[in-house]
Structures are given as C-alpha cells and as structure tokens.
Amino acid sequence: MIIGQGIDAQVISDVTRLAERRPEFIDVVLTPAEREVFDIRKGKHQMEFLAGRFSIKEAYSKAIGTGIGSEAHWHDMEVLPNEAGQPVMVKHPKQDEAVAHISISHTGDTVHSSVILESLASLHQPVSERRPSWLEISAEALAHNVAYVRELTETNRFFAVVKANAYGHGLPQIVTAAKRAGVDGFAVATIDEGVWLRQFGVKLPILILGVTPATYVADLAKYDLIPVVASETWLDDALSQLNSEATLTVSVAVDTGMGRIGIRDRAELERVVAKLNAADNVVFQGIGMHFATADGNDTVYFEKQLAKWHELTDELDLPADIWRHLANSGTSLWHEQPSTDAVRVGAAMYGFDASQGALPNRELQPVLSLKAELVHVKQVPAGTSISYGATYTTTEPEWIGTVPVGYADGYPRALQGMDVLLPDGRRAELVGRIAMDQFMIRLPEEMPVGTVVTLIGQVGDEEITLVDLANKMDTIPYEIATGLSPRLPRHLVK
C-alpha cells in the first residue's frame, strides 16, 4: 500500500548560485557520505549531484507531509549510488515502516525527483536493498516501445497492461515510466491492482481485464475502475447492487474464440447492450475481445476470431464514442489493425518478442535487466564438486565466483548451465545446481569481489534475453518475468 508520495523540481543553476553564495549550504543538505561522493564529482556533475539530493529530500518531505523540519531533517535522509550507479535512499525517517522508491532525472537545467513510500506491512517479504543483486528498469526503452507501437498501429489510445506487478517489472517503476511515456490508460487483472493504481495517484482510465465479482460494484464505482461485463447475469447482479447516486463505467467482453471470459451469443450481447444503453448511471465505455493466436505464424484461427467478432458486433446499437479494443501485443505487432480506437499492450511494452522468434523481428527494446555482484571468489583444485548434488566437478584448477541470486529470486533451478555476462561481454557458465539464494559460475581468471555480472540484459554486443531463459526452460518469457521475486530491488533507470 502506498502511504505517501512527493515530487519536486529544482533548477540546477539556481542551486549552483546558492552554493556559491553560501558554501555551507552544501554540508547542510549533504550527509558526510554524500559529501564524499560530491567531492569525487567534477564540474557540472557536482552541482547536478547536489541539486538532485536537494530535490529528492524535498520530495521525501512532501511524501511524509511535513516538509523539511520536525520529522525530516536534511541529514535524516541519505541517497547514495548503488552498484550500478543508480540513486538509492539508504536512510530515511520512515525506514522501519516503508520502502522508499525514488527517481531522479535531469531535463536540461532542471532536476526532477519523485518519492513513493510503500508500506512494509503490505509487502509479502522484505526488499533486499542491501544485497548486491537488483533489477534495472529502463524508462528510455519503455518510452521507445510505447512510441513504436503507437506508430505501428496508429492507435488513438495506448493502454499499458501492468497486471501481475507489471509483468514482474515492478508496478511503481513501470507506472512512473509509462506515465512519462504518455500512455492513455492502464489495464490490470484484478480490482485490487486497480485500487493500488488509484492510491498511487493514477488519474487515467483503468480497465480491469478479469471478472470482478459483482458484490464489489460499489468499490468499482468509488475508485472509477472499468470492469468487464462478461455475461448478462453479471450485469444484472451489478445493476441491482449499484447505488442510484453512483456511476459505473464498463466495457463489454466478447468471446470470439479465446474460450476464457466474455459473451459468445449474439442475442445475449444485444440484451446486454440494450440494458447498458438504458441505464442512467452506467457509462458504456468500451467493447473488446482477445486474440488467442496473434503471436503465431498461422493466421487461420486469427481470421476465424475476427470473423466471429464481426458476426457478433456488426450493426449493434453501440454508443458513437465507444472504444473498440481488440489488439493485444501480437495483434499490434504483426497484423492489420481491426480497430484504431485503443490497443492493450503488455508484452511489447516490456520489449518481449511474444512470438519467440516465430515472426519477423520488431524494433523493441528490453526494459528489464537483472544484475548482481560477485560476493565470493576462490580458486579450487581439480576434482572439486560445486553445489547441491555434486552435479558439477572440476577437471582442472578453476576460478569459481558466487552470485547472490537463487531460485527464491525467480531464477529457477532449471537454468543450470546458463551463461551470465561479465563486464567485458565475455560469457561465464553457471556450474552446479542453483540454490535458493545463490549460484556459482566458472570464471576465466581471478576477478575481484564486487565484479558486476549480468544475468538478463546486454553488455556490449552480447545479450542474454528473457526469451533465452524461456527457451532454456521450454516456457514463455512472461513466466520468467512474473516469477522474479519481490525481494529483488527494482531501480528505474534512464
């Protein structure tokens, strides 16, 4: 649950002039540890650092609702670069109650900061901020993917699908990046995800893709969420429980062959449409369907579903301004658009190749990277067995590095034998079984503790993708991404 959020902006040149007039201002704002980082920086980068810390601390004070003063002094908050150089709030007054998700970015002469405080009580497990393993979420890649799909589809509305913790990428980070990228709305799977978005401050339309029990119709109206009408029975139940003073916005789900939820019968659909048109306190906003095979190279079933859509919906008495939303990621990327009213895009926004190589490559950029530091390095003699089950035994002296990521982090045991990338782009093989919290790699030579390795992501011309991991496990990239544990910190980067 979000317990506070704050934003701030500072003009870097103004902060520079203030620091020149009052040099003591620097030590007022910066902790001793921050001052050490400041002193290492040169030229304009010093003042960018100072302005960023000044701004993020102002944003934090707004998040707790007090301003700088009784509950939050400058030195009560400390923001230091992590192993990847990204800012992390390592100390703050609400540390025992909340995780502080922060973002600092620069636009010209202005620094922009945001702080979101998420209650620790609402987390299923603690985020391991002090363990050197983390996810990086690229705002730049996400913005590229949104713009690319917009151009490809010529859609009027881009709905960002952020269900399942934004496909494992992290809701606070993805929602922040998606709003910056100019999306027109969000889509989630459950009412609770929709409520979270509202509490996070989202004002855009929010579509719930799964069926919400009609007993929660009051909450749907209260939080201005758009449920799907999947049957006439659901609509009757919802209307009977809707307060006459409340307004409910809905979208009708049509099942043309996905076989999951939605109305399959034309007569039932006509009755539902008539009831919606007659209801005084219902806004009939949308009607949609879901393609089952849009990311495959056989278009026969796709065309069958599209024909069924027209059979069910053509010449219906629909509102003139209704949103027809049919396109998922596969439809957006590889098919002529059945409607330009709106698209619902998840996989493509995150940079996934939903076809896993079966269809022509599209110009998408992966949003997620998984990185860690070596926490232990040793040389072992020939005949040394590594990890549980002694499934790997060295045949010669080898350098072995320990990586603090395991299957509890969503890096499954089935990935034994997978490569990771070293800082120079060379590959190192994962040897022995993956344990709950750690695994080992065979290094080409001795490397220092603290060396960053990339488990998912790109180093130079070499890349390890979610699709590579999925192919290794005979699954889909979504399953890998959504399985990444909440205990892995997610950092929004440029």
Coordinates of C-alpha atoms in Angstrom, one line a residue:
M1 CA 0.0 0.0 0.0
I2 CA 1.2 3.5 -0.9
I3 CA 1.4 5.6 2.3
G4 CA 2.9 8.7 0.7
Q5 CA 4.3 10.3 -2.4
G6 CA 6.0 13.5 -3.3
I7 CA 7.5 15.2 -6.3
D8 CA 9.9 18.1 -6.7
A9 CA 11.9 20.0 -9.3
Q10 CA 14.9 22.3 -8.9
V11 CA 16.8 24.5 -11.4
I12 CA 20.4 23.4 -11.2
S13 CA 21.8 26.9 -12.0
D14 CA 19.8 28.3 -9.0
V15 CA 21.2 25.6 -6.7
T16 CA 24.7 26.4 -8.1
R17 CA 24.3 30.1 -7.3
L18 CA 23.0 29.3 -3.8
A19 CA 26.0 27.1 -3.1
E20 CA 28.4 29.7 -4.4
R21 CA 26.9 32.4 -2.1
R22 CA 26.6 30.1 0.9
P23 CA 29.2 27.3 0.7
E24 CA 27.9 25.9 4.0
F25 CA 24.7 25.1 2.2
I26 CA 26.4 22.0 0.7
D27 CA 27.0 20.5 4.1
V28 CA 23.6 21.4 5.3
V29 CA 22.0 19.3 2.6
L30 CA 24.5 16.5 2.1
T31 CA 25.4 13.8 4.7
P32 CA 29.1 13.1 5.2
A33 CA 28.8 10.0 2.9
E34 CA 27.0 12.1 0.2
R35 CA 29.7 14.8 0.6
E36 CA 32.3 12.2 -0.3
V37 CA 30.5 11.3 -3.5
F38 CA 30.1 15.0 -4.2
D39 CA 33.8 15.7 -3.8
I40 CA 34.7 13.0 -6.3
R41 CA 32.4 14.5 -9.0
K42 CA 33.9 17.2 -11.3
G43 CA 32.5 20.3 -12.9
K44 CA 28.8 20.4 -13.6
H45 CA 28.3 16.9 -12.3
Q46 CA 28.9 18.2 -8.8
M47 CA 26.1 20.6 -9.0
E48 CA 23.8 18.1 -10.7
F49 CA 24.5 15.8 -7.8
L50 CA 23.8 18.5 -5.2
A51 CA 20.6 19.6 -6.9
G52 CA 19.5 16.0 -7.2
R53 CA 19.9 15.4 -3.4
F54 CA 18.3 18.7 -2.6
S55 CA 15.4 17.9 -4.8
I56 CA 14.9 14.3 -3.7
K57 CA 14.9 15.3 0.0
E58 CA 12.4 17.9 -0.6
A59 CA 10.2 15.3 -2.4
Y60 CA 10.6 12.9 0.5
S61 CA 9.5 15.6 3.0
K62 CA 6.4 16.1 0.8
A63 CA 5.7 12.4 0.8
I64 CA 5.5 12.3 4.6
G65 CA 3.5 15.5 4.6
T66 CA 5.7 17.6 6.8
G67 CA 8.2 19.5 4.7
I68 CA 11.8 19.7 5.9
G69 CA 11.6 20.2 9.7
S70 CA 10.4 18.3 12.7
E71 CA 10.1 14.8 11.1
A72 CA 12.7 15.0 8.3
H73 CA 15.9 17.0 8.6
W74 CA 18.4 17.0 5.7
H75 CA 20.8 14.5 7.3
D76 CA 17.9 12.2 8.2
M77 CA 17.8 11.2 4.5
E78 CA 20.8 9.7 2.7
V79 CA 20.8 8.9 -1.1
L80 CA 23.8 7.1 -2.4
P81 CA 24.6 5.4 -5.7
N82 CA 24.2 1.7 -5.8
E83 CA 26.5 -0.8 -7.6
A84 CA 25.0 0.3 -10.9
G85 CA 25.4 4.0 -10.1
Q86 CA 21.7 4.5 -9.6
P87 CA 20.5 6.5 -6.6
V88 CA 19.1 4.6 -3.7
M89 CA 17.7 6.0 -0.4
V90 CA 19.7 4.1 2.1
K91 CA 18.4 6.0 5.1
H92 CA 15.2 7.9 5.9
P93 CA 12.9 8.5 8.9
K94 CA 10.2 6.0 7.8
Q95 CA 12.7 3.2 7.2
D96 CA 11.1 0.8 9.7
E97 CA 7.6 1.4 8.1
A98 CA 8.1 1.8 4.4
V99 CA 10.3 1.3 1.3
A100 CA 11.2 4.5 -0.4
H101 CA 11.1 4.1 -4.2
I102 CA 12.9 7.1 -5.7
S103 CA 13.6 8.6 -9.1
I104 CA 16.0 11.5 -10.0
S105 CA 16.2 12.6 -13.6
H106 CA 17.6 15.7 -15.5
T107 CA 16.0 17.7 -18.3
G108 CA 18.2 20.5 -19.4
D109 CA 18.9 22.7 -16.4
T110 CA 16.2 21.1 -14.3
V111 CA 16.3 18.1 -12.0
H112 CA 13.1 16.2 -11.4
S113 CA 12.6 13.9 -8.3
S114 CA 9.8 11.7 -7.1
V115 CA 9.5 9.6 -3.9
I116 CA 6.9 6.9 -3.3
L117 CA 6.6 5.3 0.2
E118 CA 5.3 1.8 0.1
S119 CA 4.2 0.3 3.4
L120 CA 6.4 -2.6 4.5
A121 CA 3.3 -4.2 6.1
S122 CA 1.8 -4.6 2.6
L123 CA 4.9 -6.4 1.2
H124 CA 4.9 -10.2 1.3
Q125 CA 8.6 -10.2 2.0
P126 CA 11.3 -7.5 2.6
V127 CA 13.0 -6.0 -0.4
S128 CA 16.7 -6.9 -0.1
E129 CA 18.2 -3.4 -0.8
R130 CA 21.5 -4.3 1.0
R131 CA 22.2 -7.4 -1.1
P132 CA 24.1 -6.8 -4.3
S133 CA 21.6 -8.1 -6.8
W134 CA 18.9 -6.0 -8.5
L135 CA 16.7 -5.3 -11.4
E136 CA 17.1 -2.3 -13.7
I137 CA 14.0 -0.9 -15.4
S138 CA 14.8 1.3 -18.4
A139 CA 12.4 4.2 -18.8
E140 CA 14.0 5.0 -22.1
A141 CA 13.4 1.6 -23.5
L142 CA 9.8 1.6 -22.4
A143 CA 9.2 5.0 -23.9
H144 CA 10.7 3.7 -27.2
N145 CA 8.4 0.7 -27.2
V146 CA 5.3 2.8 -26.5
A147 CA 6.2 5.2 -29.3
Y148 CA 7.0 2.4 -31.7
V149 CA 3.7 0.6 -31.1
R150 CA 1.8 3.8 -31.4
E151 CA 3.4 4.5 -34.8
L152 CA 2.9 0.9 -36.0
T153 CA -0.8 0.7 -35.1
E154 CA -1.8 4.4 -35.5
T155 CA -3.9 3.9 -32.4
N156 CA -5.8 6.7 -30.7
R157 CA -5.3 5.2 -27.2
F158 CA -2.5 3.1 -25.7
F159 CA -3.5 1.1 -22.6
A160 CA -0.4 -0.1 -20.7
V161 CA -1.1 -3.6 -19.3
V162 CA 0.5 -3.6 -15.8
K163 CA -1.1 -6.7 -14.3
A164 CA 1.0 -9.1 -12.1
N165 CA 3.3 -6.4 -10.7
A166 CA 3.8 -5.0 -14.2
Y167 CA 4.8 -8.4 -15.6
G168 CA 7.3 -8.7 -12.7
H169 CA 9.0 -5.4 -13.6
G170 CA 7.6 -3.6 -10.6
L171 CA 4.4 -1.5 -10.5
P172 CA 5.8 1.7 -9.1
Q173 CA 8.7 1.8 -11.6
I174 CA 6.6 0.9 -14.7
V175 CA 3.7 3.1 -13.9
T176 CA 6.0 6.0 -13.3
A177 CA 7.8 5.4 -16.7
A178 CA 4.6 4.7 -18.5
K179 CA 3.0 8.0 -17.4
R180 CA 6.2 9.8 -18.6
A181 CA 5.8 8.0 -21.9
G182 CA 2.4 9.4 -22.4
V183 CA 0.2 6.3 -22.2
D184 CA -3.6 6.9 -22.3
G185 CA -4.7 4.4 -19.7
F186 CA -3.8 1.2 -17.8
A187 CA -5.1 -2.3 -17.8
V188 CA -4.9 -4.7 -14.8
A189 CA -6.2 -8.2 -14.0
T190 CA -7.9 -7.5 -10.6
I191 CA -9.8 -4.8 -8.7
D192 CA -7.1 -4.7 -6.1
E193 CA -4.5 -3.9 -8.7
G194 CA -6.8 -1.1 -9.9
V195 CA -7.2 0.3 -6.4
W196 CA -3.5 0.3 -5.9
L197 CA -3.1 2.4 -9.1
R198 CA -5.6 4.9 -7.8
Q199 CA -3.8 5.1 -4.4
F200 CA -0.6 5.6 -6.4
G201 CA -2.1 8.7 -7.9
V202 CA -3.1 7.4 -11.3
K203 CA -5.9 9.6 -12.8
L204 CA -6.0 7.9 -16.2
P205 CA -8.7 5.3 -17.2
I206 CA -8.1 1.9 -15.6
L207 CA -9.5 -1.2 -17.3
I208 CA -9.9 -4.5 -15.3
L209 CA -9.4 -7.4 -17.7
G210 CA -10.6 -10.2 -15.3
V211 CA -14.1 -10.7 -14.0
T212 CA -14.7 -8.8 -10.8
P213 CA -17.4 -10.2 -8.5
A214 CA -20.5 -8.0 -8.8
T215 CA -20.5 -7.7 -5.0
Y216 CA -17.7 -5.2 -5.3
V217 CA -19.6 -2.9 -7.7
A218 CA -19.6 -0.1 -5.1
D219 CA -15.8 -0.2 -5.0
L220 CA -15.6 -0.2 -8.7
A221 CA -17.6 3.0 -8.8
K222 CA -15.8 4.6 -5.9
Y223 CA -12.4 4.1 -7.5
D224 CA -13.6 4.8 -11.0
L225 CA -12.4 1.5 -12.4
I226 CA -13.7 0.0 -15.6
P227 CA -14.8 -3.7 -15.1
V228 CA -15.6 -6.1 -17.9
V229 CA -19.2 -7.2 -18.4
A230 CA -18.6 -10.9 -19.2
S231 CA -22.2 -12.0 -19.1
E232 CA -25.8 -10.8 -18.8
T233 CA -26.0 -12.4 -15.4
W234 CA -23.0 -10.3 -14.1
L235 CA -24.6 -7.1 -15.4
D236 CA -27.9 -7.8 -13.8
D237 CA -26.2 -8.5 -10.4
A238 CA -24.1 -5.4 -10.7
L239 CA -27.0 -3.1 -11.6
S240 CA -29.1 -4.5 -8.7
Q241 CA -26.3 -3.6 -6.3
L242 CA -25.3 -0.2 -7.8
N243 CA -26.2 2.8 -5.7
S244 CA -28.5 5.1 -7.7
E245 CA -26.2 8.0 -6.9
A246 CA -23.1 6.2 -8.1
T247 CA -21.8 6.0 -11.7
L248 CA -20.2 2.8 -13.1
T249 CA -18.1 2.8 -16.3
V250 CA -18.0 -0.6 -18.0
S251 CA -16.5 -2.4 -21.0
V252 CA -18.1 -5.5 -22.5
A253 CA -16.0 -8.6 -23.1
V254 CA -16.8 -10.7 -26.2
D255 CA -15.6 -14.2 -26.5
T256 CA -14.8 -14.9 -30.2
G257 CA -12.6 -18.0 -29.6
M258 CA -10.3 -17.4 -26.7
G259 CA -12.6 -19.5 -24.5
R260 CA -11.8 -17.6 -21.4
I261 CA -14.4 -15.0 -20.5
G262 CA -17.0 -13.0 -22.5
I263 CA -20.3 -13.1 -24.2
R264 CA -20.5 -15.7 -27.1
D265 CA -24.1 -15.3 -28.2
R266 CA -25.4 -12.5 -30.3
A267 CA -28.9 -12.5 -28.7
E268 CA -27.3 -12.2 -25.2
L269 CA -25.0 -9.4 -26.4
E270 CA -27.9 -7.5 -27.8
R271 CA -29.7 -7.7 -24.5
V272 CA -26.6 -6.5 -22.6
V273 CA -26.1 -3.6 -25.0
A274 CA -29.8 -2.6 -24.6
K275 CA -29.6 -2.7 -20.8
L276 CA -26.4 -0.6 -20.8
N277 CA -27.9 2.0 -23.1
A278 CA -30.9 2.2 -20.9
A279 CA -29.1 2.5 -17.6
D280 CA -28.9 6.1 -16.3
N281 CA -25.9 5.6 -14.0
V282 CA -23.8 3.4 -16.3
V283 CA -21.2 4.7 -18.8
F284 CA -20.9 2.2 -21.7
Q285 CA -17.2 3.0 -22.5
G286 CA -15.8 0.0 -24.4
I287 CA -16.2 -3.4 -26.0
G288 CA -13.4 -5.8 -26.7
M289 CA -12.1 -9.2 -27.3
H290 CA -8.8 -11.1 -27.1
F291 CA -7.0 -12.9 -29.9
A292 CA -5.6 -16.4 -29.0
T293 CA -3.0 -16.8 -31.8
A294 CA -1.9 -13.3 -32.8
D295 CA 1.7 -14.1 -32.0
G296 CA 1.8 -17.3 -34.1
N297 CA 2.6 -17.7 -37.8
D298 CA -0.7 -19.5 -38.6
T299 CA -3.3 -16.8 -39.3
V300 CA -6.3 -19.1 -39.9
Y301 CA -7.6 -19.0 -36.3
F302 CA -6.9 -15.3 -36.1
E303 CA -9.1 -14.7 -39.1
K304 CA -11.7 -17.0 -37.7
Q305 CA -11.9 -15.0 -34.5
L306 CA -12.0 -11.7 -36.4
A307 CA -15.0 -13.0 -38.5
K308 CA -16.7 -14.1 -35.3
W309 CA -16.2 -10.5 -33.9
H310 CA -17.9 -9.0 -36.9
E311 CA -20.7 -11.6 -36.6
L312 CA -21.4 -10.7 -33.0
T313 CA -20.9 -6.9 -33.1
D314 CA -21.7 -5.5 -36.5
E315 CA -24.8 -3.3 -36.5
L316 CA -25.1 -3.4 -32.7
D317 CA -26.6 -0.3 -31.2
L318 CA -23.3 0.9 -29.7
P319 CA -22.6 4.4 -28.4
A320 CA -20.9 6.6 -31.0
D321 CA -17.9 7.3 -28.8
I322 CA -17.3 3.7 -27.7
W323 CA -13.8 2.3 -27.6
R324 CA -13.4 -0.9 -29.6
H325 CA -10.2 -2.6 -28.2
L326 CA -9.2 -5.8 -29.9
A327 CA -5.4 -5.6 -30.2
N328 CA -3.1 -7.2 -27.8
S329 CA 0.7 -7.1 -28.3
G330 CA 0.7 -9.8 -31.0
T331 CA -2.1 -8.1 -33.0
S332 CA -0.4 -4.7 -32.6
L333 CA 3.0 -6.0 -33.9
W334 CA 2.1 -8.4 -36.7
H335 CA -1.5 -7.8 -38.0
E336 CA -3.5 -5.2 -39.8
Q337 CA -5.3 -3.3 -37.0
P338 CA -9.0 -4.3 -36.6
S339 CA -9.6 -1.0 -34.8
T340 CA -7.6 2.1 -34.0
D341 CA -9.7 3.1 -31.0
A342 CA -7.4 1.5 -28.5
V343 CA -4.8 -1.2 -28.0
R344 CA -4.0 -3.1 -24.9
V345 CA -0.2 -3.7 -24.8
G346 CA 1.8 -5.6 -22.2
A347 CA 4.5 -7.8 -23.7
A348 CA 5.5 -5.4 -26.5
M349 CA 5.7 -2.5 -24.0
Y350 CA 8.2 -4.5 -21.9
G351 CA 10.2 -5.4 -25.1
F352 CA 9.2 -9.1 -25.3
D353 CA 9.2 -10.9 -28.6
A354 CA 5.8 -12.6 -27.9
S355 CA 6.4 -14.9 -30.9
Q356 CA 9.8 -16.1 -29.5
G357 CA 11.3 -15.8 -33.0
A358 CA 8.5 -17.3 -35.0
L359 CA 7.5 -14.0 -36.6
P360 CA 9.5 -11.1 -38.1
N361 CA 11.7 -9.2 -35.7
R362 CA 10.2 -5.9 -34.4
E363 CA 12.2 -2.9 -33.2
L364 CA 11.5 -3.4 -29.5
Q365 CA 13.9 -2.8 -26.6
P366 CA 14.0 -4.9 -23.5
V367 CA 13.0 -2.9 -20.4
L368 CA 14.4 -5.2 -17.8
S369 CA 17.9 -6.2 -16.8
L370 CA 19.0 -8.5 -13.9
K371 CA 22.4 -7.9 -12.4
A372 CA 24.4 -8.9 -9.4
E373 CA 27.9 -8.6 -7.9
L374 CA 30.2 -11.4 -7.2
V375 CA 30.2 -11.9 -3.4
H376 CA 32.9 -14.6 -3.2
V377 CA 35.7 -15.7 -5.5
K378 CA 38.0 -18.6 -5.0
Q379 CA 40.3 -20.9 -6.9
V380 CA 39.6 -24.6 -6.4
P381 CA 41.7 -27.7 -7.5
A382 CA 40.7 -30.3 -10.0
G383 CA 38.2 -32.8 -8.5
T384 CA 36.2 -30.1 -6.6
S385 CA 32.4 -30.5 -6.6
I386 CA 30.2 -27.5 -6.7
S387 CA 26.8 -27.0 -5.1
Y388 CA 24.0 -29.5 -4.2
G389 CA 24.1 -33.0 -5.5
A390 CA 27.7 -32.6 -6.7
T391 CA 26.4 -32.4 -10.2
Y392 CA 29.5 -30.4 -11.4
T393 CA 33.1 -31.4 -10.6
T394 CA 36.1 -29.5 -11.9
T395 CA 38.6 -31.4 -14.1
E396 CA 41.3 -28.8 -13.6
P397 CA 42.0 -25.8 -11.3
E398 CA 39.3 -23.3 -11.8
W399 CA 38.2 -19.9 -10.5
I400 CA 34.7 -20.0 -9.1
G401 CA 32.6 -17.0 -8.4
T402 CA 29.4 -16.9 -6.2
V403 CA 26.4 -14.8 -7.4
P404 CA 23.8 -13.8 -4.8
V405 CA 20.7 -14.8 -6.8
G406 CA 18.8 -18.1 -6.5
Y407 CA 15.5 -19.8 -7.2
A408 CA 13.8 -17.8 -4.4
D409 CA 14.5 -14.7 -6.5
G410 CA 12.8 -16.3 -9.5
Y411 CA 15.9 -17.6 -11.2
P412 CA 14.8 -21.3 -11.5
R413 CA 17.0 -24.4 -10.9
A414 CA 16.3 -25.4 -14.5
L415 CA 18.7 -22.7 -15.6
Q416 CA 21.7 -24.7 -14.6
G417 CA 24.3 -24.4 -17.4
M418 CA 23.0 -21.0 -18.4
D419 CA 25.6 -18.2 -19.1
V420 CA 25.9 -14.8 -17.5
L421 CA 27.8 -11.9 -18.9
L422 CA 31.0 -10.5 -17.4
P423 CA 31.7 -6.7 -17.6
D424 CA 33.7 -7.0 -20.8
G425 CA 30.9 -9.1 -22.5
R426 CA 32.6 -12.4 -22.1
R427 CA 30.3 -15.3 -21.1
A428 CA 30.7 -17.3 -17.9
E429 CA 28.8 -20.6 -17.4
L430 CA 26.7 -21.3 -14.4
V431 CA 28.0 -24.5 -12.8
G432 CA 26.4 -26.8 -10.3
R433 CA 22.8 -26.5 -9.1
I434 CA 21.1 -23.2 -8.4
A435 CA 20.4 -22.9 -4.7
M436 CA 17.7 -20.9 -3.0
D437 CA 19.7 -17.7 -2.7
Q438 CA 23.0 -18.2 -4.7
F439 CA 24.7 -19.9 -7.6
M440 CA 28.2 -20.3 -8.9
I441 CA 29.9 -19.5 -12.2
R442 CA 33.1 -20.6 -13.7
L443 CA 35.4 -17.6 -14.3
P444 CA 38.0 -17.3 -17.0
E445 CA 40.5 -15.9 -14.4
E446 CA 40.6 -14.4 -11.0
M447 CA 38.2 -11.5 -10.6
P448 CA 37.6 -9.2 -7.6
V449 CA 34.6 -9.5 -5.3
G450 CA 32.2 -6.8 -6.4
T451 CA 32.5 -7.5 -10.1
V452 CA 29.1 -6.9 -11.8
V453 CA 27.6 -9.8 -13.8
T454 CA 24.6 -9.6 -16.0
L455 CA 22.0 -12.4 -15.8
I456 CA 19.5 -10.8 -18.1
G457 CA 20.5 -7.8 -20.3
Q458 CA 23.1 -6.5 -22.7
V459 CA 26.8 -5.9 -22.3
G460 CA 28.4 -4.5 -25.5
D461 CA 27.3 -6.7 -28.4
E462 CA 26.4 -9.7 -26.2
E463 CA 23.0 -10.1 -24.8
I464 CA 21.0 -12.6 -22.7
T465 CA 17.3 -12.1 -23.0
L466 CA 14.2 -13.3 -21.2
V467 CA 13.5 -15.3 -24.3
D468 CA 16.8 -17.1 -24.0
L469 CA 15.9 -18.1 -20.4
A470 CA 12.4 -19.1 -21.5
N471 CA 13.8 -21.3 -24.4
K472 CA 16.1 -23.0 -21.9
M473 CA 13.1 -23.9 -19.8
D474 CA 10.6 -24.6 -22.6
T475 CA 8.3 -21.8 -21.4
I476 CA 7.4 -18.2 -22.3
P477 CA 9.3 -15.0 -21.2
Y478 CA 6.2 -13.8 -19.3
E479 CA 6.5 -16.7 -16.9
I480 CA 10.1 -15.9 -16.2
A481 CA 9.5 -12.1 -15.7
T482 CA 6.4 -12.5 -13.5
G483 CA 8.3 -15.0 -11.3
L484 CA 11.0 -12.5 -10.4
S485 CA 10.7 -12.2 -6.6
P486 CA 9.6 -9.0 -4.8
R487 CA 12.8 -9.3 -2.7
L488 CA 14.9 -8.2 -5.7
P489 CA 15.1 -4.3 -5.7
R490 CA 13.8 -2.7 -8.8
H491 CA 15.6 0.5 -9.9
L492 CA 14.1 2.8 -12.5
V493 CA 17.0 4.0 -14.7
K494 CA 17.2 6.2 -17.7

